[in-house]
Coordinates of C-alpha atoms and ligand atoms in Angstrom, one line a residue:
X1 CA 0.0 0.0 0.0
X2 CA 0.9 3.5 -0.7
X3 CA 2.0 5.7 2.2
X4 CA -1.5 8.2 2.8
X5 CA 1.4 11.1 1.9
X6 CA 2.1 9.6 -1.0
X7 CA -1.5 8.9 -2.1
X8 CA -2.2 12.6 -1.9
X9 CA 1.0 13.2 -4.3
X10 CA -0.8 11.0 -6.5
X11 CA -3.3 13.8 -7.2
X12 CA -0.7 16.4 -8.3
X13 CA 0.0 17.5 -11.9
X14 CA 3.5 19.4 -11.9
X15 CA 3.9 22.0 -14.2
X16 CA 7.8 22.3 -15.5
X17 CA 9.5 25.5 -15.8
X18 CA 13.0 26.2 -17.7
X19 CA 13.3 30.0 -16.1
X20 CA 15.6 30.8 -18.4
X21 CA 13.1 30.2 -21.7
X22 CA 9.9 30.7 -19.4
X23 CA 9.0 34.9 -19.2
X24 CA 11.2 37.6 -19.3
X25 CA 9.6 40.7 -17.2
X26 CA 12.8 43.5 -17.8
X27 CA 13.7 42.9 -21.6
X28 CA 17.9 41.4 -21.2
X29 CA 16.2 38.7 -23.2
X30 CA 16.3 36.0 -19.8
X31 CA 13.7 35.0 -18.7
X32 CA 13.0 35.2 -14.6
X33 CA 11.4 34.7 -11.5
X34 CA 9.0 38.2 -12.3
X35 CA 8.0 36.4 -15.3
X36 CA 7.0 33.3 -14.0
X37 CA 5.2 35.1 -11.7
X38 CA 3.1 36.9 -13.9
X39 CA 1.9 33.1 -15.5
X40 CA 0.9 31.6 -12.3
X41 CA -2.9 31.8 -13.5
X42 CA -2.2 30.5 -16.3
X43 CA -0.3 27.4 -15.0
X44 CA -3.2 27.3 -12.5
X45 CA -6.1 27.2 -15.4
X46 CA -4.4 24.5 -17.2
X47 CA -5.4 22.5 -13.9
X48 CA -2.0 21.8 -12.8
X49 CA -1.3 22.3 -9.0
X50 CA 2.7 22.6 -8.4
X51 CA 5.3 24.3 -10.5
X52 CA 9.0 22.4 -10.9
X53 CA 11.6 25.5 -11.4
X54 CA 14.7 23.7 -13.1
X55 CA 17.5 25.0 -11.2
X56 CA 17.3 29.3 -10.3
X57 CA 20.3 29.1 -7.8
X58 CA 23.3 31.5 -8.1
X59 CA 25.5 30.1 -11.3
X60 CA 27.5 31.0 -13.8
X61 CA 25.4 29.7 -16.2
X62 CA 28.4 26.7 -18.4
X63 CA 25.0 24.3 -17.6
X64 CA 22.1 26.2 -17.4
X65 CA 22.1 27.1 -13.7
X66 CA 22.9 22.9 -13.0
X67 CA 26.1 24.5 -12.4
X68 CA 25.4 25.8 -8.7
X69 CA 27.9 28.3 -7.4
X70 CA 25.6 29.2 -4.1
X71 CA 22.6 26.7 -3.3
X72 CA 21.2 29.6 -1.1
X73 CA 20.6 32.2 -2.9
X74 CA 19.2 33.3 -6.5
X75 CA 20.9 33.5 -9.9
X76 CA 21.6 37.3 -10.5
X77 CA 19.5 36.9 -14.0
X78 CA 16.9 35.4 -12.4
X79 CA 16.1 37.7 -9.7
X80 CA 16.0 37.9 -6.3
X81 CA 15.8 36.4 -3.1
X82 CA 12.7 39.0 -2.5
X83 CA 10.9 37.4 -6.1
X84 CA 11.5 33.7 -4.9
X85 CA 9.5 34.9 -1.7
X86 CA 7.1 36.8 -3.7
X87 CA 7.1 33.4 -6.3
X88 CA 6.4 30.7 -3.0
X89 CA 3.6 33.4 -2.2
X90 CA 2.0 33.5 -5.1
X91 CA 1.7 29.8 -5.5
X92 CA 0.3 29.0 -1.6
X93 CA -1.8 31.4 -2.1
X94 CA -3.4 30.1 -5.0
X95 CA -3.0 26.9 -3.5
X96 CA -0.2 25.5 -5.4
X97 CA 3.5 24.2 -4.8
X98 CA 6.5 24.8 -5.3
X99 CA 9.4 21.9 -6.2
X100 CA 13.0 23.2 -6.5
X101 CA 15.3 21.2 -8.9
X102 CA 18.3 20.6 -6.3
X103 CA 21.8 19.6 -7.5
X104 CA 23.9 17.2 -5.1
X105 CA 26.1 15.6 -7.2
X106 CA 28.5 18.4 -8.4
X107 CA 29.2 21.9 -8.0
X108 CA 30.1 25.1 -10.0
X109 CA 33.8 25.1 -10.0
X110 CA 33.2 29.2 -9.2
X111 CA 31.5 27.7 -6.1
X112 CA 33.8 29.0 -2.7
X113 CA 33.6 25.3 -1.7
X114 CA 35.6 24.8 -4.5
X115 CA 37.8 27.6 -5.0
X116 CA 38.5 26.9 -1.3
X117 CA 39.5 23.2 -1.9
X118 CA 41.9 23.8 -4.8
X119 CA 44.0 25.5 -2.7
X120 CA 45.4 22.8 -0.8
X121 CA 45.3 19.5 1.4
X122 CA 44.9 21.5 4.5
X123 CA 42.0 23.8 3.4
X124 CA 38.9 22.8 5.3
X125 CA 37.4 22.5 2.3
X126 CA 39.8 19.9 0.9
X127 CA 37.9 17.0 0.5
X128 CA 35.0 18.2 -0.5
X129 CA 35.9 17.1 -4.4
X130 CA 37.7 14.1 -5.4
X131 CA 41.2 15.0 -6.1
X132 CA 43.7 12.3 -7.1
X133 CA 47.3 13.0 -8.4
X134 CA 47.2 10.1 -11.0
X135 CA 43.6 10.1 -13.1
X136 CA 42.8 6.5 -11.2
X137 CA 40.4 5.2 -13.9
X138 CA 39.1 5.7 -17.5
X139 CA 35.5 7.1 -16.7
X140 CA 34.1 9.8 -19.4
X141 CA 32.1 13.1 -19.0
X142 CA 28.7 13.1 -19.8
X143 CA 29.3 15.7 -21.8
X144 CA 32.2 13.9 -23.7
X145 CA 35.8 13.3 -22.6
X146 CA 37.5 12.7 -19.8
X147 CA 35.9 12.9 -16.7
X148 CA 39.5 14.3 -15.1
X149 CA 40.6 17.7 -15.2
X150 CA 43.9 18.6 -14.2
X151 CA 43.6 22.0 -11.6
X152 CA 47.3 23.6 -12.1
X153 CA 46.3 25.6 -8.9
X154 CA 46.1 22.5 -6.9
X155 CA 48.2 20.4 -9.0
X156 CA 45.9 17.8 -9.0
X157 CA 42.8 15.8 -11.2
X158 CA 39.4 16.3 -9.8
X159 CA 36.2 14.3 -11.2
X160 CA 33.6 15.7 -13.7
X161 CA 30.9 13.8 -14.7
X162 CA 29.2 16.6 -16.9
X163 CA 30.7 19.8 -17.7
X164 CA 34.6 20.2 -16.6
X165 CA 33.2 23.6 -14.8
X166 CA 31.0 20.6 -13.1
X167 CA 33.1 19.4 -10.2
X168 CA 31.4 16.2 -8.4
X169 CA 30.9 16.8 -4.8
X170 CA 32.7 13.8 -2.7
X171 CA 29.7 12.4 0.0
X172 CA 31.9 10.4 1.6
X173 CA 33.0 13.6 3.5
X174 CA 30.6 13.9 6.5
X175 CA 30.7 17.5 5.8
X176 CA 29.3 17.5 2.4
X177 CA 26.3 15.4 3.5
X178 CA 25.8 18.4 6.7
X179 CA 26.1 21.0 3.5
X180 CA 23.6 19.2 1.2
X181 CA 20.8 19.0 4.7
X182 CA 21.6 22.2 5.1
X183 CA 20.6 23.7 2.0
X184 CA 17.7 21.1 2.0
X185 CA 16.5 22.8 5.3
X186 CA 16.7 26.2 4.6
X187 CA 14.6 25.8 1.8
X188 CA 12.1 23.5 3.3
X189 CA 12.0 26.6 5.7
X190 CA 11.2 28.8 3.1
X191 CA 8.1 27.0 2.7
X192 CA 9.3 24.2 -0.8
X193 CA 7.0 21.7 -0.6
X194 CA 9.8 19.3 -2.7
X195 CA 12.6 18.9 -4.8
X196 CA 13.8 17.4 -8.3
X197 CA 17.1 16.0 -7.5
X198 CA 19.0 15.8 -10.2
X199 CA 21.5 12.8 -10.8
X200 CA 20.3 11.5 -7.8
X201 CA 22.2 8.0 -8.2
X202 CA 25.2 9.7 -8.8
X203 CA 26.4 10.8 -5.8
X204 CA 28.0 7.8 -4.5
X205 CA 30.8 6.5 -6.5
X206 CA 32.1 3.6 -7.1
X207 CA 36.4 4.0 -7.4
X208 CA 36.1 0.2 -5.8
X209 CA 35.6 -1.7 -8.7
X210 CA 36.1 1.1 -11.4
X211 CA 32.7 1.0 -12.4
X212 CA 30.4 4.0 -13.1
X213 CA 27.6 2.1 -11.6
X214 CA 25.8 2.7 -8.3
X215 CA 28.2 3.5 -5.2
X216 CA 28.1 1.7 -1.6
X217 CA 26.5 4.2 0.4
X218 CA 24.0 5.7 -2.2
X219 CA 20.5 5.2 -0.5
X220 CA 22.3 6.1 3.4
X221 CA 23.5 9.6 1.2
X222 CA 19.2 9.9 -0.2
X223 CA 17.9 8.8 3.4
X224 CA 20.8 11.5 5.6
X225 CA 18.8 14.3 3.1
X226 CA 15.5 13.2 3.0
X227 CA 14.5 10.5 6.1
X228 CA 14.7 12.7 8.2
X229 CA 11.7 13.6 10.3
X230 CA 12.0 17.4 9.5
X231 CA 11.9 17.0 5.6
X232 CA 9.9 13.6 5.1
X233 CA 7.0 15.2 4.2
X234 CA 8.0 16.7 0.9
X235 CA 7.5 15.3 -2.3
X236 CA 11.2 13.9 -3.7
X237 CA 11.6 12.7 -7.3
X238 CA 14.9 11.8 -8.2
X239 CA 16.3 11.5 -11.8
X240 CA 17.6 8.3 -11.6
X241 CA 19.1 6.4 -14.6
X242 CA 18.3 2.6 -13.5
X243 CA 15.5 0.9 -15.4
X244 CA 16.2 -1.8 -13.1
X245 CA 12.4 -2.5 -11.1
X246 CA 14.9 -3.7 -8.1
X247 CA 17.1 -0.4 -7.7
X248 CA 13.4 1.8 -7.6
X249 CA 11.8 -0.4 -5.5
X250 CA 14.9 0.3 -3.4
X251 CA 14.5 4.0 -4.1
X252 CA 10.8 4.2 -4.0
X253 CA 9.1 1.8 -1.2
X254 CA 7.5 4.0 0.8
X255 CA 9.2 2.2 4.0
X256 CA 12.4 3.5 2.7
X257 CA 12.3 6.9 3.7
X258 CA 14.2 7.7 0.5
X259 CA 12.2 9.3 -2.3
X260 CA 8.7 9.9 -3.1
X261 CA 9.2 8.8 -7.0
X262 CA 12.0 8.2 -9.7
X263 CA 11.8 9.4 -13.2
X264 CA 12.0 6.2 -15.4
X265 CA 14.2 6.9 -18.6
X266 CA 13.2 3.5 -20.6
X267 CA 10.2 5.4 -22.6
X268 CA 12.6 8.2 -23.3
X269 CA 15.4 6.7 -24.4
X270 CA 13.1 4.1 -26.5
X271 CA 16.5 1.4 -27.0
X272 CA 18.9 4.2 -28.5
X273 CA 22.6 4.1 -28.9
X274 CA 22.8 7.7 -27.8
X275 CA 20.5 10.7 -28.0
X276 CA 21.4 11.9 -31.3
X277 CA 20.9 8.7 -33.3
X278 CA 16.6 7.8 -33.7
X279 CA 15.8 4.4 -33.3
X280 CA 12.5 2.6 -33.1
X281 CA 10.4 5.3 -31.2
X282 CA 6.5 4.9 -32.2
X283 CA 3.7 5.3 -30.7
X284 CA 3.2 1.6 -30.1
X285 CA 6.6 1.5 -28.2
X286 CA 5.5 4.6 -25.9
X287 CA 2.7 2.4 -25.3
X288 CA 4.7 -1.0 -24.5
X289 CA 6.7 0.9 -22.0
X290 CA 4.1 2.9 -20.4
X291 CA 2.2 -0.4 -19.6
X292 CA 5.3 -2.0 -18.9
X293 CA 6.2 0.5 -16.3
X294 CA 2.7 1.0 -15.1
X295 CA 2.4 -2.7 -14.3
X296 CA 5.6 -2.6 -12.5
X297 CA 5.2 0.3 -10.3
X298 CA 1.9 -0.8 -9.4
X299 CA 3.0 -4.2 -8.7
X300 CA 5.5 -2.5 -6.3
X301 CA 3.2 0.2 -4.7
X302 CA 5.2 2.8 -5.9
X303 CA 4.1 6.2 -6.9
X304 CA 5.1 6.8 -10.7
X305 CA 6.5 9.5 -12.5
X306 CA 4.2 10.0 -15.4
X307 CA 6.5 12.3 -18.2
X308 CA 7.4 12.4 -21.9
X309 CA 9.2 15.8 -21.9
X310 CA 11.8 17.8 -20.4
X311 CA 14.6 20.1 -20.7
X312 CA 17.0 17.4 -21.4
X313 CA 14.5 16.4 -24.3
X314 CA 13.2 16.7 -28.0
X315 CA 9.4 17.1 -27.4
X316 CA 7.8 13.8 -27.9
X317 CA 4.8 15.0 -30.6
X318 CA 8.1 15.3 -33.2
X319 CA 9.7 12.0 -32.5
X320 CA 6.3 9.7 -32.7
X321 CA 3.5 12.0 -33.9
X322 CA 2.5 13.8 -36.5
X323 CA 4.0 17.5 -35.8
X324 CA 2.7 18.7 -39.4
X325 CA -1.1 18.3 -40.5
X326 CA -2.1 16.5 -37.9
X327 CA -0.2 18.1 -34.6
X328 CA -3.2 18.7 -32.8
X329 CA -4.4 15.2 -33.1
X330 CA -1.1 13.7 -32.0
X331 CA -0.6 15.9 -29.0
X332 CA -3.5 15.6 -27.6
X333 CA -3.6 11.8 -28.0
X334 CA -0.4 11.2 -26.3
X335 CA -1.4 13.2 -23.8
X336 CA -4.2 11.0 -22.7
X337 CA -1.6 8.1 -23.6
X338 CA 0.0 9.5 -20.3
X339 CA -1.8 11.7 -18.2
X340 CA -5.0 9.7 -17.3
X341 CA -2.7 6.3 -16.2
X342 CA -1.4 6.5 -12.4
X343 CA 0.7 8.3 -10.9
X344 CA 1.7 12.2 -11.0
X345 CA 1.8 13.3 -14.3
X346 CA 4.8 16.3 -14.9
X347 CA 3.6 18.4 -18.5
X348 CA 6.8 20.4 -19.8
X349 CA 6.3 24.4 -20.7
X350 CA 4.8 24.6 -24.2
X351 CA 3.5 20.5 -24.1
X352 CA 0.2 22.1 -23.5
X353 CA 0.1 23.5 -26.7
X354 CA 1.7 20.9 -28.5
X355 CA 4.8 22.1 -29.2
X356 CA 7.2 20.6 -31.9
X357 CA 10.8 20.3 -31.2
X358 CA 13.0 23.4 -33.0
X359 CA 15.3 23.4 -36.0
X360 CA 18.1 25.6 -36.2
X361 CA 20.2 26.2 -39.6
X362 CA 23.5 26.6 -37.9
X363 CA 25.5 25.3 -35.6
X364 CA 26.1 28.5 -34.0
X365 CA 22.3 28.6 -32.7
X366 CA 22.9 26.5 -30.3
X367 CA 23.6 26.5 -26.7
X368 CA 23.2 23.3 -25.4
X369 CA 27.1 22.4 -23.4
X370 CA 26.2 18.7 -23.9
X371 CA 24.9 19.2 -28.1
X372 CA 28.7 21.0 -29.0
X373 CA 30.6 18.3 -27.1
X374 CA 28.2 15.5 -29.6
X375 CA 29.3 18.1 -32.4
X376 CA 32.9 18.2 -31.7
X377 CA 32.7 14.5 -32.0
X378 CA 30.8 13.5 -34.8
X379 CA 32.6 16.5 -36.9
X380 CA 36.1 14.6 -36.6
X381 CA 34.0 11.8 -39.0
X382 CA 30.9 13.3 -40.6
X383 CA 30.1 15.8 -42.9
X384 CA 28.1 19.5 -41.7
X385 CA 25.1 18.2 -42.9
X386 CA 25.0 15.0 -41.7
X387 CA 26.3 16.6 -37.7
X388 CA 23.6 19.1 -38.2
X389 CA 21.1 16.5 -38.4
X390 CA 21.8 14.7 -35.6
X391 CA 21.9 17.5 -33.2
X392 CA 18.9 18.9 -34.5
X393 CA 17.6 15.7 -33.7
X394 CA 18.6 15.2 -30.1
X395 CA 20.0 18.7 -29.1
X396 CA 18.8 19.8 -25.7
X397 CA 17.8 23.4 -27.2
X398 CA 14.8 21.7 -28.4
X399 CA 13.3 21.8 -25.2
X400 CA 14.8 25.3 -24.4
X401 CA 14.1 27.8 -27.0
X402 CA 11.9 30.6 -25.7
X403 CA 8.4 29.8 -25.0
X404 CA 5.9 30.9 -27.8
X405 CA 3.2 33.1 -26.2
X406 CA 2.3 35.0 -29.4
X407 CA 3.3 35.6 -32.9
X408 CA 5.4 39.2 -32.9
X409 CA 8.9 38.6 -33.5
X410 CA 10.1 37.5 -30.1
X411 CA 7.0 35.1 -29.6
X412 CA 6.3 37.4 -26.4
X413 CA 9.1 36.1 -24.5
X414 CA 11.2 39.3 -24.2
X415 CA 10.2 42.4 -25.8
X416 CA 10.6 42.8 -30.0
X417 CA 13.5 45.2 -30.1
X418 CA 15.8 42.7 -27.8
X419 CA 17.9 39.6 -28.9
X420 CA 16.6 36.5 -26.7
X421 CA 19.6 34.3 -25.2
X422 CA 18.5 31.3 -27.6
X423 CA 16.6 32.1 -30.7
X424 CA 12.9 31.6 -31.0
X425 CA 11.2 28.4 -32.3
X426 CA 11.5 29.0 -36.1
X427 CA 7.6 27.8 -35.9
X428 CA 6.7 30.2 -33.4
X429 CA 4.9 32.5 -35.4
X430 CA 2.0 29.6 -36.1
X431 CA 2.1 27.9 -32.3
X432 CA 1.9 30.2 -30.0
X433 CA -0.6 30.3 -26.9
X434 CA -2.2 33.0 -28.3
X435 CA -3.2 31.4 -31.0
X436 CA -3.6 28.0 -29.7
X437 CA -6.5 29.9 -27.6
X438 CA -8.1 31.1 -30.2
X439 CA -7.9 28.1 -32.4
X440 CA -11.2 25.8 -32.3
X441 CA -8.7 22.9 -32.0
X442 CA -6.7 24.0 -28.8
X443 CA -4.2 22.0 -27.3
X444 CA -4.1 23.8 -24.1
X445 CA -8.2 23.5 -23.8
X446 CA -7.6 19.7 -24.4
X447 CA -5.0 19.5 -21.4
X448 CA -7.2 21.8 -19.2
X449 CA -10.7 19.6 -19.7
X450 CA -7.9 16.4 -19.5
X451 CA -6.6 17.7 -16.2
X452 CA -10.2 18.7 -15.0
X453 CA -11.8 15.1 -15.2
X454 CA -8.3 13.5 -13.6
X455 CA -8.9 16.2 -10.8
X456 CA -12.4 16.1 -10.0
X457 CA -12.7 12.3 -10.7
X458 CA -10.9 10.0 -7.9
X459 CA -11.1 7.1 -9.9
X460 CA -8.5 9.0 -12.4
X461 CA -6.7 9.7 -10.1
X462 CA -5.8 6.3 -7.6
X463 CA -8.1 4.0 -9.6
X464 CA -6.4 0.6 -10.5
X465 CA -5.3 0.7 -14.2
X466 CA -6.2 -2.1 -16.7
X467 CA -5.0 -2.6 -19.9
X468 CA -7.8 -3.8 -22.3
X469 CA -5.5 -3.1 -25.8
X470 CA -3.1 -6.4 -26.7
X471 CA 0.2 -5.7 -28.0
X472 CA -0.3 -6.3 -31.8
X473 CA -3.4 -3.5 -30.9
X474 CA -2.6 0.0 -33.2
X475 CA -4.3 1.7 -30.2
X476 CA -4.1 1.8 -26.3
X477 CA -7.3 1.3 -24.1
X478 CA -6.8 1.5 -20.6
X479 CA -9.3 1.6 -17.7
X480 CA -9.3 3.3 -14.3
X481 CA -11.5 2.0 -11.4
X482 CA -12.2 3.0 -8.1
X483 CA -15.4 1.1 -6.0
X484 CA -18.0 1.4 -8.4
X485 CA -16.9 4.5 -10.7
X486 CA -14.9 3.2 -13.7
X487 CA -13.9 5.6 -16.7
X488 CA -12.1 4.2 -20.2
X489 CA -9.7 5.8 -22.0
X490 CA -8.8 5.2 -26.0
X491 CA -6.3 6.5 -27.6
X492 CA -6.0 5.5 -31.3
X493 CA -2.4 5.5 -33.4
X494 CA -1.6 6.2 -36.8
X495 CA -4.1 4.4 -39.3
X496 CA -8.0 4.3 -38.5
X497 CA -9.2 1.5 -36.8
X498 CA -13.1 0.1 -35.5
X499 CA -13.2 -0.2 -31.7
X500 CA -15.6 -2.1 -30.3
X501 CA -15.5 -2.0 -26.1
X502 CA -17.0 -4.9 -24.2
X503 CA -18.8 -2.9 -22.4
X504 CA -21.4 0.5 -22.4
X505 CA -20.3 3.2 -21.8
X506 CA -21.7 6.6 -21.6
X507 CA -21.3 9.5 -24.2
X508 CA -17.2 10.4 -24.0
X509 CA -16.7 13.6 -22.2
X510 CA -13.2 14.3 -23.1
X511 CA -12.8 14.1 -26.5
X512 CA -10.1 15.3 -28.9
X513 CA -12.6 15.4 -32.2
X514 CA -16.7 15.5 -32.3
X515 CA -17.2 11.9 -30.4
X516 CA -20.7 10.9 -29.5
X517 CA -19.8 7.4 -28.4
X518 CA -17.5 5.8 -26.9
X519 CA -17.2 2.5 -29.7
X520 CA -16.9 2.9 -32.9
X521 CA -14.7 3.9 -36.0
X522 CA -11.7 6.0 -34.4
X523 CA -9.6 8.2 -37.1
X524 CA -5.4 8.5 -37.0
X525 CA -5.0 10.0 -33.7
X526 CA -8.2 10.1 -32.0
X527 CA -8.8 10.2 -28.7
X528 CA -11.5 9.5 -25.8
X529 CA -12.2 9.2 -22.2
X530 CA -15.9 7.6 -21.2
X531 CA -17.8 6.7 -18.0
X532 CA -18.3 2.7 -18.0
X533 CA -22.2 2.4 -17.4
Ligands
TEU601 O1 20.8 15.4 -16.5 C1 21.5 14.2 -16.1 C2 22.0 13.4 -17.1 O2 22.5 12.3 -16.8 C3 22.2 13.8 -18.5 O3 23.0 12.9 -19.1 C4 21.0 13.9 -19.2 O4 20.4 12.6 -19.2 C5 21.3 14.3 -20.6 O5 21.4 15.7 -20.5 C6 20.3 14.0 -21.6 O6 20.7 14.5 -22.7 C7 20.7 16.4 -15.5 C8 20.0 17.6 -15.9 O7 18.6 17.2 -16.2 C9 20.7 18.2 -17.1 O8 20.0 19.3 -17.6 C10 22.1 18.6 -16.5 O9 22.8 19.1 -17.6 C11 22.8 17.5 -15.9 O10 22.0 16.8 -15.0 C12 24.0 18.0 -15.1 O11 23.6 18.6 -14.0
CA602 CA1 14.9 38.9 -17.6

C-alpha cells in the first residue's frame, strides 16, 4: 500500500518551468522569477497544481544554472531572493506548490567550496571534491571526454561527470552530507514543498571496482537528506538512470524513507545508442513501456513519474506524432496516452500546446554544453550536414528555446526590439498560446478539460489501471476503477481502426474530435475518455 502522503502526491499534476526560456519581465532577453510570476494563473487554469523550477540558484550559467555556485541564494539573472518569496507566495496562495530542482552531485567550480578546496590539502574544504594526483580510472564526461581535469592551482585531477566547470561533490566527507541537509532545510523553511534531484544515483561513487555504476552508500546519502523527520513530508523525485524494477523499489518503497518517485528513462530513451541517433520510437513502443512500467510500479506500490518531456529532451509529438497536419491530433492523444494512467503526471512548458521540437540552420544557434561536445565529436568523422542533423535531432535546445506566447517577432518572451539568449522556435509565429487559444482545435483546452476530469474524478486519479488493448493493438485502451466508478480511455495510433469496447459506456466527455460514443470507427490519432455504465 501507498503511504497516505504519497496517495495525496498521486493527485498532483507538476507544471515544469526552464526559467531561463519561461518569461522575461525587464527585456535582457532572460527569462525570470518576475516572469513566471506573472503566468501563475495560467499554469493554474491549465489545472496543474505545483510548479518544478529547473534550477534558479546563483551560477555562472556553463550548464544552465545545474552548475550551482551558491545553493542559497538566487541567480543574478533570475532575480532575487525577495521574487523567490514573492514566487512561493504566489503559489500557496493560489493553492499550489512549489518543487525546486536541487543539484547534489557536483558543484560550479566558481562555487567558494571549491575555490577553497583547490587551494590545498589542508584547506577545510579539501575534500569536498575528489582529487587524485594520478587520473585513477578511464570514466568519461557526460558531456564527452574525460571525466578528469587537471587543476594547475592544486596540482591535482578532480572528477567531472558533466561539464569540466562541473566538479562532483565527494559524500563520503561527512561535511558535504551536513552542506547538502543544510541547504535542504533552509529551503524547506522557506516553505518548498519538494525537490527534483538531479542525478540522484550519482552521488556515490564507485572507485572500488572502477565501475560508473551505483556507489556503496548511495540510499544512506538519499535517506541522511531526505528521512529525516524534519523534511519527510515533501515530495522527492529523483532522476535516476536505473531501469532496473529492483534499484526503484529500493528507491521508491514507501518504507524506505528515500524518495517519493524516480523518473523512469526506458520510454525516453526508446532502445537508443545515444540521444542523437533515432531508433524505433512509435507510438506503439511509448505504449509497450508505459504499460510495462505501469504494471511494475503498481506491482510494487510505488508512486510513478508520469512524463514524456523535459529540458534534457526533444518534445515527444516530433519524434512519434504527426508534428505537421495532424499536430493537434497527435498531442492531444499522447497526452491522454499518459496523463490519465497513475501516478503524478509532470507536462513540460509549451507540451500544452503541442509544441514541436525546434530546428536551427547553424551550428552556431545553439547553446546546449552537452549538443557542442556530440558536435565536436561526430565533426572529426561526418560531414556539416550529416552533424547538423543529428543534433537537431537530439540537441537539448529543443526543449529550451523561448516559450511561444504570441506571434510578434520574439514570440512574447522578451520584448521585440531585444535579442533573446536562444533564438525563438522558427515555428513560433503559427504555435503560440495566443493562437492556440483562439484556435477551435486547442491543445491547451484539451490539457485543461484532460486535467479537470483527472482532478475532479478520484477514480483518475488512484483507480487501478487495466490494460484492455493487446500488444499487436494499433491503439491503447486502458481503464481506471475505483469502488463502483470506472472511466475508459482510448487513444488510437496512426491508421484508422473500428473499436468495439466490451462494455457500455456513456457518451465520451473528453474528447479530442466530435465523439458521441465511446465505440466505434476511431480516425489516426483520435482520442476518448468515457464513463463505464
Ligand atoms: O541530467 C542528467 C544526465 O544524466 C544527463 O546525461 C541527461 O540525461 C542528458 O542531458 C540527456 O541529454 C541532469 C539535468 O537534467 C541536465 O540538464 C544537466 O545538464 C545534468 O543533470 C547535469 O547537472
Ligand atoms: Ca529577464
Amino acid at each position: 500500500m501507498l503511504r497516505e502522503q504519497y496517495r495525496e502526491f498521486t493527485g498532483w499534476t507538476i507544471y515544469q518551468i526552464y526559467p531561463r526560456s519561461f518569461k522575461d519581465s525587464n527585456g535582457d532577453g532572460i527569462g525570470d522569477l518576475q516572469g513566471v510570476i506573472s503566468k501563475l494563473d495560467y499554469i493554474k487554469e491549465l489545472g496543474a497544481n505545483a510548479v518544478w523550477l529547473c534550477p534558479c540558484f546563483k551560477s555562472p550559467n556553463d550548464d544552465n544554472g545545474y552548475d550551482v555556485a551558491d545553493y542559497c541564494d538566487i541567480m543574478d539573472e533570475f532575480g532575487t531572493m525577495s521574487d523567490m518569496d514573492e514566487l512561493i507566495e504566489g503559489l500557496h496562495s493560489r493553492g499550489m506548490k512549489l518543487i525546486l530542482d536541487l543539484v547534489p552531485n557536483h558543484t560550479s567550480t566558481d562555487h567558494k567550496w571549491f575555490q577553497e578546496s583547490r587551494k590545498g590539502k589542508d584547506n577545510p574544504y579539501s575534500d569536498y571534491y575528489y582529487w587524485f594526483d594520478e587520473i585513477p580510472n578511464d570514466w568519461v564526461s557526460n558531456f564527452g571526454g574525460s571525466a578528469w581535469q587537471y587543476d594547475p592551482v592544486r596540482g591535482q585531477y578532480y572528477l567531472h561527470s558533466f561539464a569540466v566547470s562541473q566538479a562532483d561533490l565527494n559524500w563520503d566527507n561527512p561535511a558535504v552530507v551536513k552542506e547538502m541537509q543544510s541547504i535542504v532545510d533552509f529551503w524547506a523553511d522557506k516553505g518548498c514543498d519538494g525537490f527534483r534531484i538531479d542525478v540522484i544515483d550519482g552521488i556515490s561513487k564507485n572507485f572500488r571496482n572502477g565501475k560508473n555504476d551505483l556507489g556503496p552508500h548511495l540510499h544512506d546519502y538519499i535517506r541522511a537528506l531526505f528521512g529525516r523527520e524534519k523534511v519527510a513530508h515533501l515530495f522527492t523525485v529523483g532522476e535516476g538512470h536505473t531501469n532496473d524494477i529492483e534499484d526503484i523499489v529500493l528507491h521508491c518503497a514507501s518504507e524506505r524513507n528515500e524518495l517519493s518517485t524516480l523518473f523512469i528513462f526506458d520510454h525516453m530513451e526508446c532502445g537508443r545508442a545515444d540521444k542523437f541517433t533515432p531508433k524505433d520510437d512509435s507510438l506503439k513502443s511509448l505504449r509497450d513501456y508505459l504499460v510495462y512500467w505501469q504494471t511494475e510500479t503498481d506491482k510494487n506500490d510505488l508512486l510513478h513519474s508520469l512524463f514524456i518531456e523535459n529540458h534534457d529532451q526533444p518534445q515527444m509529438i516530433s519524434r512519434i506524432g504527426n508534428d505537421q497536419e495532424l499536430r493537434y491530433e497527435s498531442a492531444t492523444d499522447i497526452a491522454a496516452m499518459v496523463c490519465l494512467l497513475k501516478g503524478v503526471p509532470f507536462i513540460y512548458q509549451g507540451q500544452e500546446i503541442g509544441m514541436p521540437a525546434a530546428h536551427y540552420d547553424s551550428i552556431d544557434d545553439f547553446d546546449d554544453v552537452e549538443c557542442l561536445g556530440y558536435y565536436r565529436k561526430y565533426k572529426k568523422t561526418l560531414s556539416e550536414e550529416e552533424c547538423l542533423e543529428k543534433i537537431n535531432f537530439g540537441s537539448r535546445d529543443n526543449a529550451r528555446h523561448p516559450m511561444a506566447w504570441d506571434g510578434s517577432r520574439n514570440s512574447g518572451f522578451t520584448d521585440e526590439n531585444v535579442s533573446p539568449w536562444l533564438l525563438p522556435h522558427s515555428r513560433a509565429a503559427e504555435i503560440n498560446v495566443e493562437n492556440d487559444l483562439a484556435s477551435e482545435k486547442s491543445v491547451y483546452r484539451f490539457y485543461q478539460n484532460m486535467l479537470h476530469l483527472r482532478n475532479s474524478n478520484q477514480a483518475l486519479q488512484y483507480g487501478d489501471v487495466a490494460v484492455l488493448s493487446k500488444p499487436e493493438d494499433d491503439f491503447f485502451i486502458y481503464t481506471r476503477s475505483l469502488g463502483d466508478s470506472k472511466w475508459v480511455v482510448i487513444c488510437n495510433f496512426e491508421t484508422e481502426q473500428n473499436i468495439e469496447l466490451p462494455f457500455e459506456c456513456e457518451v465520451p466527455v473528453l474528447a479530442n474530435l466530435n465523439r458521441q460514443a465511446a465505440s466505434g470507427s476511431y480516425a489516426p490519432y483520435e482520442c476518448a475518455a468515457a464513463k463505464v455504465k
